[in-house]
Coordinates of C-alpha atoms and ligand atoms in Angstrom, one line a residue:
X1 CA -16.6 -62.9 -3.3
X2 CA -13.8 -60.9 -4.2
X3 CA -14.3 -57.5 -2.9
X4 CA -11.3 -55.0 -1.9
X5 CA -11.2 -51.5 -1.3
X6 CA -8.6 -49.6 -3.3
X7 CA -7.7 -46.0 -2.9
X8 CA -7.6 -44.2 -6.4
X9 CA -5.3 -41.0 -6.6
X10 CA -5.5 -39.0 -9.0
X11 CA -2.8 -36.0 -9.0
X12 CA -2.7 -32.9 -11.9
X13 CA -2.0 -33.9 -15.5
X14 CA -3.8 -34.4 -18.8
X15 CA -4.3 -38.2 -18.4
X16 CA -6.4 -37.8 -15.4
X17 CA -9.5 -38.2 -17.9
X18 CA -8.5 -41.8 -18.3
X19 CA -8.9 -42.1 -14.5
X20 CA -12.4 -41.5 -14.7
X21 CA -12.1 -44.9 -17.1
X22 CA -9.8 -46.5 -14.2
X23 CA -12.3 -45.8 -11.4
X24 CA -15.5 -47.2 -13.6
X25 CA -13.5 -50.3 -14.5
X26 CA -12.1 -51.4 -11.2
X27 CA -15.9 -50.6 -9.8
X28 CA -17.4 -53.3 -12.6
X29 CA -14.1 -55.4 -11.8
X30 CA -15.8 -55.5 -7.7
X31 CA -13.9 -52.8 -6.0
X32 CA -15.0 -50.6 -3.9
X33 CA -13.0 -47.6 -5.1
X34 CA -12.4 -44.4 -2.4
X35 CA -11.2 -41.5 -4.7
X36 CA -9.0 -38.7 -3.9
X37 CA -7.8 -35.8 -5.7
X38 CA -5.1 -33.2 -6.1
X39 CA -5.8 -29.4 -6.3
X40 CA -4.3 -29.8 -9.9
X41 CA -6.4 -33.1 -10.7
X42 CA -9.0 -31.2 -9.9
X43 CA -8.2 -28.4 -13.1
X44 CA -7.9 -31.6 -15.3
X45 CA -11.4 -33.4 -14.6
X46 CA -14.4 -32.6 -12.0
X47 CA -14.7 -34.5 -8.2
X48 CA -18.4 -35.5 -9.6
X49 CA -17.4 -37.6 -11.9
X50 CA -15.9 -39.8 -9.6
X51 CA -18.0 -39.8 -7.4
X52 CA -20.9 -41.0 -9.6
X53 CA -19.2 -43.4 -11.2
X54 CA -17.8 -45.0 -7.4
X55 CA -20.5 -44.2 -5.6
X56 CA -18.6 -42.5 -2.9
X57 CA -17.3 -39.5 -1.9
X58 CA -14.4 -37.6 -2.8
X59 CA -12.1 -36.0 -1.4
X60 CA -8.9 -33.5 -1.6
X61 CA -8.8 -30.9 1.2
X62 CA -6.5 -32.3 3.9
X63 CA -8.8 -30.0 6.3
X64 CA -11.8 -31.7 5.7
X65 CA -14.3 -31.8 8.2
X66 CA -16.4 -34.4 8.1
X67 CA -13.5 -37.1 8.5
X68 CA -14.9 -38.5 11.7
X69 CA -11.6 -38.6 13.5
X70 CA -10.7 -35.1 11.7
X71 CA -7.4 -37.6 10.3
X72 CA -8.8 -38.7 7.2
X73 CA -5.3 -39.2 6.1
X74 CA -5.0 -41.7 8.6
X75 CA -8.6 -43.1 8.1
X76 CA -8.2 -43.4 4.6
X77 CA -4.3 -45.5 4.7
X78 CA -5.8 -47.7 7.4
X79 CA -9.0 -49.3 5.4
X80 CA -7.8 -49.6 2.1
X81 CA -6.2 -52.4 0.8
X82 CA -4.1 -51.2 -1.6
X83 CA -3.3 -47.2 -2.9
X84 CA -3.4 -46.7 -7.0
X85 CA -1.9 -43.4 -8.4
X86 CA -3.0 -42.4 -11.9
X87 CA -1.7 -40.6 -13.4
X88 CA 1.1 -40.1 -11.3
X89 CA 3.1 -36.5 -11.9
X90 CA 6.1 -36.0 -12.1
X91 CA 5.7 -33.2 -9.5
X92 CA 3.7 -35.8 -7.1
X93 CA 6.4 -38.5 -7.7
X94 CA 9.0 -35.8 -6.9
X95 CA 6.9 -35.5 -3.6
X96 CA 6.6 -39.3 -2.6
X97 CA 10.3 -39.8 -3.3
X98 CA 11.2 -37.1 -0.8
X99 CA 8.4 -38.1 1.9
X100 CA 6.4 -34.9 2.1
X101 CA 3.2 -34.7 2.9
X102 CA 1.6 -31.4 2.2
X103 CA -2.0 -32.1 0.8
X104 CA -4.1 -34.8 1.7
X105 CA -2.9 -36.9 -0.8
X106 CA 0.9 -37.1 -0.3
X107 CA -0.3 -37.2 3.7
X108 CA -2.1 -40.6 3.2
X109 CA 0.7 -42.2 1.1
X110 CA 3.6 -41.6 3.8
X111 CA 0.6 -42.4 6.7
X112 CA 0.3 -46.2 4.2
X113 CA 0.7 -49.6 5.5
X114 CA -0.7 -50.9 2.1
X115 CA 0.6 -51.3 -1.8
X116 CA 1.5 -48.0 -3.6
X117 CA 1.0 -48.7 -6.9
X118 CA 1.8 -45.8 -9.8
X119 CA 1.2 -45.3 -12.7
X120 CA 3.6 -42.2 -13.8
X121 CA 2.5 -40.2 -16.7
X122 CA 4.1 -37.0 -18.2
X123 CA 5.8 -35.1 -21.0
X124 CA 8.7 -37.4 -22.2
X125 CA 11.5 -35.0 -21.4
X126 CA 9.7 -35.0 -18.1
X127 CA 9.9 -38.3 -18.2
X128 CA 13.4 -38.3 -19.3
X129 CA 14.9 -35.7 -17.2
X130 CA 17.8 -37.3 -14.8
X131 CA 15.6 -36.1 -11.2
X132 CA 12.2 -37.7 -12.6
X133 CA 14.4 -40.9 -13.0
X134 CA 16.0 -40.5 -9.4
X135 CA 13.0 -40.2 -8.0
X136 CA 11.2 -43.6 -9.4
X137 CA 14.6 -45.3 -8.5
X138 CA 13.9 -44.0 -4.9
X139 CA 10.5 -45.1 -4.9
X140 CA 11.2 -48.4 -6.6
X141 CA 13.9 -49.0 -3.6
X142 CA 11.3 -48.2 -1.0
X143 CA 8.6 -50.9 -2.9
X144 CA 6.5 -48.8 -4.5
X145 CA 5.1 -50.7 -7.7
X146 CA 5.6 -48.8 -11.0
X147 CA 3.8 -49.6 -13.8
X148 CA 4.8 -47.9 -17.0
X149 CA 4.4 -45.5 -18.7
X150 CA 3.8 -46.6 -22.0
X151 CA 5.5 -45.1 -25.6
X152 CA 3.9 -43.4 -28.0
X153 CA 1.8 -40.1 -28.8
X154 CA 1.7 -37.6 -26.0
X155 CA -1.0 -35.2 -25.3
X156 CA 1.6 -32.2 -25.9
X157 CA 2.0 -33.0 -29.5
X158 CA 5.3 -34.9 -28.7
X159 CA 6.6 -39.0 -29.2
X160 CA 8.0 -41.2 -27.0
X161 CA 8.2 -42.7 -23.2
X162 CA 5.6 -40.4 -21.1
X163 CA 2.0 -41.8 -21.8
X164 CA -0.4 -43.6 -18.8
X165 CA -0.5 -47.1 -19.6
X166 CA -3.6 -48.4 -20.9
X167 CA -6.8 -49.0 -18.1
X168 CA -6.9 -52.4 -18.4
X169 CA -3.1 -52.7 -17.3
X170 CA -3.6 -51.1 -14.5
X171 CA -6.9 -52.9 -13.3
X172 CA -4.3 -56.8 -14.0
X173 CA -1.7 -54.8 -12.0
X174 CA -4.1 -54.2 -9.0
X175 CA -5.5 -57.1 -9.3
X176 CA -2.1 -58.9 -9.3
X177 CA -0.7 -56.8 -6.6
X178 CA -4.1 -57.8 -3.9
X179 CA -3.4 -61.6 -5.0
X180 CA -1.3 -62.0 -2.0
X181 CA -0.8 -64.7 0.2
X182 CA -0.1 -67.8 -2.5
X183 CA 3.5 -67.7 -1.1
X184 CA 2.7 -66.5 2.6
X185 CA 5.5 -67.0 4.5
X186 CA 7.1 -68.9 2.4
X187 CA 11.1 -68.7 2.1
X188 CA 12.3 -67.9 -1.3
X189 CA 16.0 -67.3 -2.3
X190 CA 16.8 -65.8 -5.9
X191 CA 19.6 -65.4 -7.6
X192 CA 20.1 -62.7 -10.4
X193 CA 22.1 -60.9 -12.5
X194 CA 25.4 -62.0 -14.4
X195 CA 28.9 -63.2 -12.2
X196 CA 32.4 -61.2 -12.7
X197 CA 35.0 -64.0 -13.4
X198 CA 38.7 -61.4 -12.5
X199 CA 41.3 -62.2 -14.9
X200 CA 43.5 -59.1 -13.1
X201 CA 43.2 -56.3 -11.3
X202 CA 41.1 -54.4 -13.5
X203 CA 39.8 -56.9 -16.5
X204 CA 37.5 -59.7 -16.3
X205 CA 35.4 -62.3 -17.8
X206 CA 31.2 -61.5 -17.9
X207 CA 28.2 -62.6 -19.3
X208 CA 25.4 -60.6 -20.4
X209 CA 22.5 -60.1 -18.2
X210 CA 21.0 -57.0 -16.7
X211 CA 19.5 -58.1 -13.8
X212 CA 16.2 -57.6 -14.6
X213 CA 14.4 -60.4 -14.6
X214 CA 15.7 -61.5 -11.5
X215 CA 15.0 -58.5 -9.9
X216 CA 11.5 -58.8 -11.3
X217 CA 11.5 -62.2 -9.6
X218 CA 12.2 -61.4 -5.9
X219 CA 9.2 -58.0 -5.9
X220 CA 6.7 -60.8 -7.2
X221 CA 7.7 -63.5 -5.0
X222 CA 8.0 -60.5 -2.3
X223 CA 4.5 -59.4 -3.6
X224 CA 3.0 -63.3 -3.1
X225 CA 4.1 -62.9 0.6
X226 CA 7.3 -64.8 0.4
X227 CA 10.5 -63.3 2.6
X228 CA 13.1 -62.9 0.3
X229 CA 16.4 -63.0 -0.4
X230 CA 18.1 -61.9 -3.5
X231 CA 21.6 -62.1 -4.4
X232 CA 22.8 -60.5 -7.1
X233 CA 25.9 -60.6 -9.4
X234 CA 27.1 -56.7 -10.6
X235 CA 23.6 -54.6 -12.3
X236 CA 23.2 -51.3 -12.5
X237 CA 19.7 -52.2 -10.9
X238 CA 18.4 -50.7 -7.5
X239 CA 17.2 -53.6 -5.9
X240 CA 13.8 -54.3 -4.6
X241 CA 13.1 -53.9 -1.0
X242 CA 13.8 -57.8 -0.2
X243 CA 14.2 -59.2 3.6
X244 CA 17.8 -59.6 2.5
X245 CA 19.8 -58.3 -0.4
X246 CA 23.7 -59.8 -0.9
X247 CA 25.7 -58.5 -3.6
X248 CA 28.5 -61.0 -5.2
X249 CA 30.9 -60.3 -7.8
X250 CA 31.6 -64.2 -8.7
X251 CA 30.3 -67.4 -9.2
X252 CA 32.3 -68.6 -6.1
X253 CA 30.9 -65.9 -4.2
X254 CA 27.4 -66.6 -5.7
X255 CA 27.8 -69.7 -4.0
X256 CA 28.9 -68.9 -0.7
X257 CA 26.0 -66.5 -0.5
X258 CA 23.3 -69.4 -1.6
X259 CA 25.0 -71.8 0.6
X260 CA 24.7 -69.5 3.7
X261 CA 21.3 -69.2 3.2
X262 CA 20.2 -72.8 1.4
X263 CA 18.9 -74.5 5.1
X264 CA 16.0 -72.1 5.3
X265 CA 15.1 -72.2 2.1
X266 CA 11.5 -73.4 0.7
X267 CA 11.7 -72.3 -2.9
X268 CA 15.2 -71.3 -5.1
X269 CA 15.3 -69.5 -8.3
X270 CA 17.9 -69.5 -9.9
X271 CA 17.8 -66.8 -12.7
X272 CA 21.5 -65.5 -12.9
X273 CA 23.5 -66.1 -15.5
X274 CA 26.9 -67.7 -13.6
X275 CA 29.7 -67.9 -15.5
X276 CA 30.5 -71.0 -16.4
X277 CA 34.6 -70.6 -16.2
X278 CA 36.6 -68.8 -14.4
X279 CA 40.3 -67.7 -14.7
X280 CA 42.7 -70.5 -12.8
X281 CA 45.3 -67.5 -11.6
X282 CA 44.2 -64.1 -11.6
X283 CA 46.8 -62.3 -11.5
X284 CA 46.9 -59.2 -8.3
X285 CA 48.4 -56.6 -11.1
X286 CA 47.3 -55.4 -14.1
X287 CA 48.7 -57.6 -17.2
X288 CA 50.9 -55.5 -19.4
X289 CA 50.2 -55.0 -23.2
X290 CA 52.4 -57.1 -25.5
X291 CA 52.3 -57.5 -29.0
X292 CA 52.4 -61.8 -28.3
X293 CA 49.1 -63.6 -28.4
X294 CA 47.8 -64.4 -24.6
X295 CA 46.3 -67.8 -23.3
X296 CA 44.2 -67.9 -20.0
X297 CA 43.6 -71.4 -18.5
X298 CA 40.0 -71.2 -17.6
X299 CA 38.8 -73.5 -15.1
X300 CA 34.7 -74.5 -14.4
X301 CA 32.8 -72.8 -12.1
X302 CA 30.8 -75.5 -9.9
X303 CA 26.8 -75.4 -11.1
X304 CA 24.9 -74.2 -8.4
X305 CA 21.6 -74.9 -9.1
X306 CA 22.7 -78.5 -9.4
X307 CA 24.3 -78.7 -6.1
X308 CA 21.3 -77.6 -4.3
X309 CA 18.8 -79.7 -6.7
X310 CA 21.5 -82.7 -5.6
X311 CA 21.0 -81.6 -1.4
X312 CA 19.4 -84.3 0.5
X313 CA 16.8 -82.2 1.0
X314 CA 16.0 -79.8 -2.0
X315 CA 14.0 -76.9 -1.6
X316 CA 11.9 -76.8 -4.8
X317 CA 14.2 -75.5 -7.4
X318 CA 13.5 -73.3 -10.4
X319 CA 15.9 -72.9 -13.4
X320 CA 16.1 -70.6 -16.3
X321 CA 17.6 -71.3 -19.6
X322 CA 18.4 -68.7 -22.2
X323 CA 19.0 -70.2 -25.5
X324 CA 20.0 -69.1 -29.2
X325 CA 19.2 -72.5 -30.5
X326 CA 16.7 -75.5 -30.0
X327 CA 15.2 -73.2 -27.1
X328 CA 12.7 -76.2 -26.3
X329 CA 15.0 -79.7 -26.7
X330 CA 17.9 -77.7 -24.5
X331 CA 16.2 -76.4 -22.1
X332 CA 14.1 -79.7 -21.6
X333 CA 18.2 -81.2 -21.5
X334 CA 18.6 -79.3 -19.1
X335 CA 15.7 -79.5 -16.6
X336 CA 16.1 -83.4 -17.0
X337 CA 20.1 -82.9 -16.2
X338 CA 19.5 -80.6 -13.2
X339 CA 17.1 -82.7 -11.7
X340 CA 14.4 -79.4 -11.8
X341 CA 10.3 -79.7 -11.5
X342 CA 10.6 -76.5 -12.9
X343 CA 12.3 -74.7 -16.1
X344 CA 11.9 -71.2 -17.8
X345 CA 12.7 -71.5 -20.7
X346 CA 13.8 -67.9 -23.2
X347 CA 15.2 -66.5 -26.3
X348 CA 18.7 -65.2 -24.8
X349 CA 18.5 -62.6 -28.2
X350 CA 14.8 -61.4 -27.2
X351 CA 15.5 -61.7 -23.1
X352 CA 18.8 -60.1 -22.2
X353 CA 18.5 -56.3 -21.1
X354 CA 15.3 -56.1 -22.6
X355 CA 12.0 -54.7 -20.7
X356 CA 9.8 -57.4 -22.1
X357 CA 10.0 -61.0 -22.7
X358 CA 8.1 -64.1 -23.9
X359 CA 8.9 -67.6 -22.0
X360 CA 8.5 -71.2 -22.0
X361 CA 7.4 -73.1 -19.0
X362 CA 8.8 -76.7 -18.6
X363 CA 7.4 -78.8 -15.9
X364 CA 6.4 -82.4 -15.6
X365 CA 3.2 -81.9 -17.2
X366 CA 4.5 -80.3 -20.4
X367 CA 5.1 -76.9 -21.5
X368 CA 2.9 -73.4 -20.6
X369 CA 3.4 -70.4 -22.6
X370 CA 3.6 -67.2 -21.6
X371 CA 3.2 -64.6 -24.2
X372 CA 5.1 -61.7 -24.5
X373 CA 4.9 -59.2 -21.8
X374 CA 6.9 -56.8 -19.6
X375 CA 9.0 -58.5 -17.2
X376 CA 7.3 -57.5 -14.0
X377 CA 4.4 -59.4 -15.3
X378 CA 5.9 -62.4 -16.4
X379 CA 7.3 -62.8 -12.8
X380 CA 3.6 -62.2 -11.4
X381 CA 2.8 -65.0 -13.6
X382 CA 6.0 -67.2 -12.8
X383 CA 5.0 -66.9 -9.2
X384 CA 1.6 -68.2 -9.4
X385 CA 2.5 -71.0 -11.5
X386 CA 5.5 -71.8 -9.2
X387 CA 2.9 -71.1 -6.3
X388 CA 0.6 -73.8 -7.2
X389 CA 2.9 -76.8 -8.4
X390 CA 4.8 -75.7 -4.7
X391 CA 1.3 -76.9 -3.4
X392 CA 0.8 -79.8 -5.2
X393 CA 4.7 -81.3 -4.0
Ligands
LIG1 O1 24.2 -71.8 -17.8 P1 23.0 -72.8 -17.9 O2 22.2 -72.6 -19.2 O3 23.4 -74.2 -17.6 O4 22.0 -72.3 -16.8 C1 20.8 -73.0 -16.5 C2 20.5 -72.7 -15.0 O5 21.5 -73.1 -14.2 C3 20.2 -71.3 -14.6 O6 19.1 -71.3 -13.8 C4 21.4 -70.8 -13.9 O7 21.1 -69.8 -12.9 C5 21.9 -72.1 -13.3 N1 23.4 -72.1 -13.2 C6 24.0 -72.1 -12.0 N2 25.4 -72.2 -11.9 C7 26.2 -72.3 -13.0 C8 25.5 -72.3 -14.3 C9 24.2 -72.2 -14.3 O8 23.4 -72.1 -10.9 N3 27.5 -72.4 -12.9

């Protein structure tokens, strides 16, 4: 039966008496939960608690003594399967982005070879401030999994970004984090983000795409087990701490970079949006102003999806389409026209830049829905259902 050992830490701030909740909830869901605290925590909501409600002990002093080894920090890292942090400060994020380690808490996340999982919570200029924001890019970069936090009314009287997300997301986002192992050593290669089509030195032709789903994408498939590799047109993203990461400007470069990598690969996804022209001479200086109307001869990019769908030998290939109309007749168009097992269908007026979306599996044996949630969960989902038609090829 399904039983893992997670690590719950719980650092100073006013949601920590929704981590009492947690640490009942992921006991009941069949883990066997080791709880640690911060000095601060320990203001906010009593050791005991935890302890009754996990049946084990709890610690916080990075002196104990009754850690066999006297190295409880590294005791602790080595047998747990996965680290949660809720609520995660902004003061303790501050601390894990910079890789100190002075409590017992911030010792056993930089001693980890497991998951970190966070779940930051916080005043919303906190929240807001441009070091907080630093931080989680950091942390994101090194493959920490952030989920949250959530909108809405803050313990401090005040609105907005700042609050823990809700128990039970953080229970699904353990539980989808220990799911390893459906794409164990699996190659996966995904593409993301838009392409930059030059027109002249300094203008060009886009389209719009941020990046994240993509993104999203590569830590799930990275998550499942898979070695990675993401390339990526321009985003203002930090990427996710794939096996390899190869940043293109164009859809010509986009294809270099896929083709380079194509022979070792088990399973492509292609969720960039590639620009379907590009400029036929692009000129080396910039184009002077002039009060005469200007024509560009725009020239087709090559499709790359249905190149490698066409190789001899395809790896099992994955296509998105984001539509404004007819979302379900094009998209099934165009999983029949590129030859895919597999399409993901989306609103492009709900998807692009957006932290959520809802999507539309396509697949031989009809259509699967996937209700609306935030993108790091939609590409958990993605990934099992890719996972287990993979199998059935
Ligand atoms: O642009 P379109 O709707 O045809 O995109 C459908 C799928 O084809 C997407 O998965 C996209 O990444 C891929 N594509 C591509 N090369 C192109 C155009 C689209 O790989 N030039």
């Amino acid at each position: 039966m399904f039983k893992k050992s997670l690590l719950l830490g719980v650092t100073g701030g006013i949601a920590a008496y929704k981590a009492a909740e947690l640490a009942r909830l992921l006991t009941l869901d069949n883990f066997d939960v080791q709880t640690v605290m911060t000095k601060s925590a320990c203001h906010f909501i009593g050791p005991i608690t935890f302890q009754s409600l996990t049946g084990n002990p709890v610690y916080s002093d990075l002196w104990e003594t009754n850690a066999t080894n006297n190295m409880a920090h590294i005791s602790f890292s080595r047998n747990v399967d996965a680290i949660l942090l809720a609520p995660a400060s902004a003061d303790f994020i501050a601390k894990l982005a910079n890789g100190m380690a002075d409590d017992l808490l911030a010792t056993i996340c930089l001693a980890r070879d497991c998951p970190l999982i966070i779940a930051p919570a916080m005043n919303r200029q906190m929240w807001e401030n441009s070091a907080t924001q630093r931080n989680l890019s950091l942390l994101r970069h090194d493959g920490v999994i952030i989920v949250g936090p959530a909108s809405g009314e803050q313990a401090c009287g005040e609105i907005g970004m700042g609050r823990m997300v809700e128990t039970c997301e953080l229970v699904r986002a353990v539980r989808a984090t220990l799911q390893t192992g459906s794409l164990q050593g699996k190659n996966v290669l995904v593409t993301a983000g838009p392409t930059f089509e030059a027109i002249d030195a300094v203008r060009g032709i886009t389209n719009s795409s941020s990046g994240k789903m993509g993104y999203a994408i590569a830590q799930a498939a990275m998550e499942a087990g898979a070695n990675v590799s993401l390339v990526s047109g321009p985003t203002c993203l930090s990427p996710p701490a794939v096996g390899r990461f190869i940043r293109v400007v164009s859809a010509m470069d986009m294809l270099n970079a896929v083709q380079a990598e194509i022979a070792q690969t088990d399973i492509f996804i292609s969720v960039a949006a590639v620009a379907d022209y590009r400029v036929a001479k692009i000129n080396q200086q910039k184009l002077k102003k002039s009060d005469r109307n200007l024509s560009l001869e725009l020239i087709p990019n090559p499709d790359i999806l249905m190149i490698v769908s066409n190789l001899p030998k395809p790896p099992f290939c994955v296509g998105f389409a984001a539509e404004t109309d007819e979302l379900e007749r094009n998209a099934e168009a165009k999983r029949h026209k590129k030859n895919l097992p597999l399409l993901v269908a989306n609103w492009a007026q709900d998807a692009i830049g957006s932290d959520e979306s809802e999507l539309i599996l396509l697949d031989d044996a009809g259509k699967h829905l996937l209700p609306k949630a935030t993108k790091i969960e939609q590409a958990r989902r993605l990934i099992n259902h890719i996972s287990s038609l993979y199998k059935l090829k």
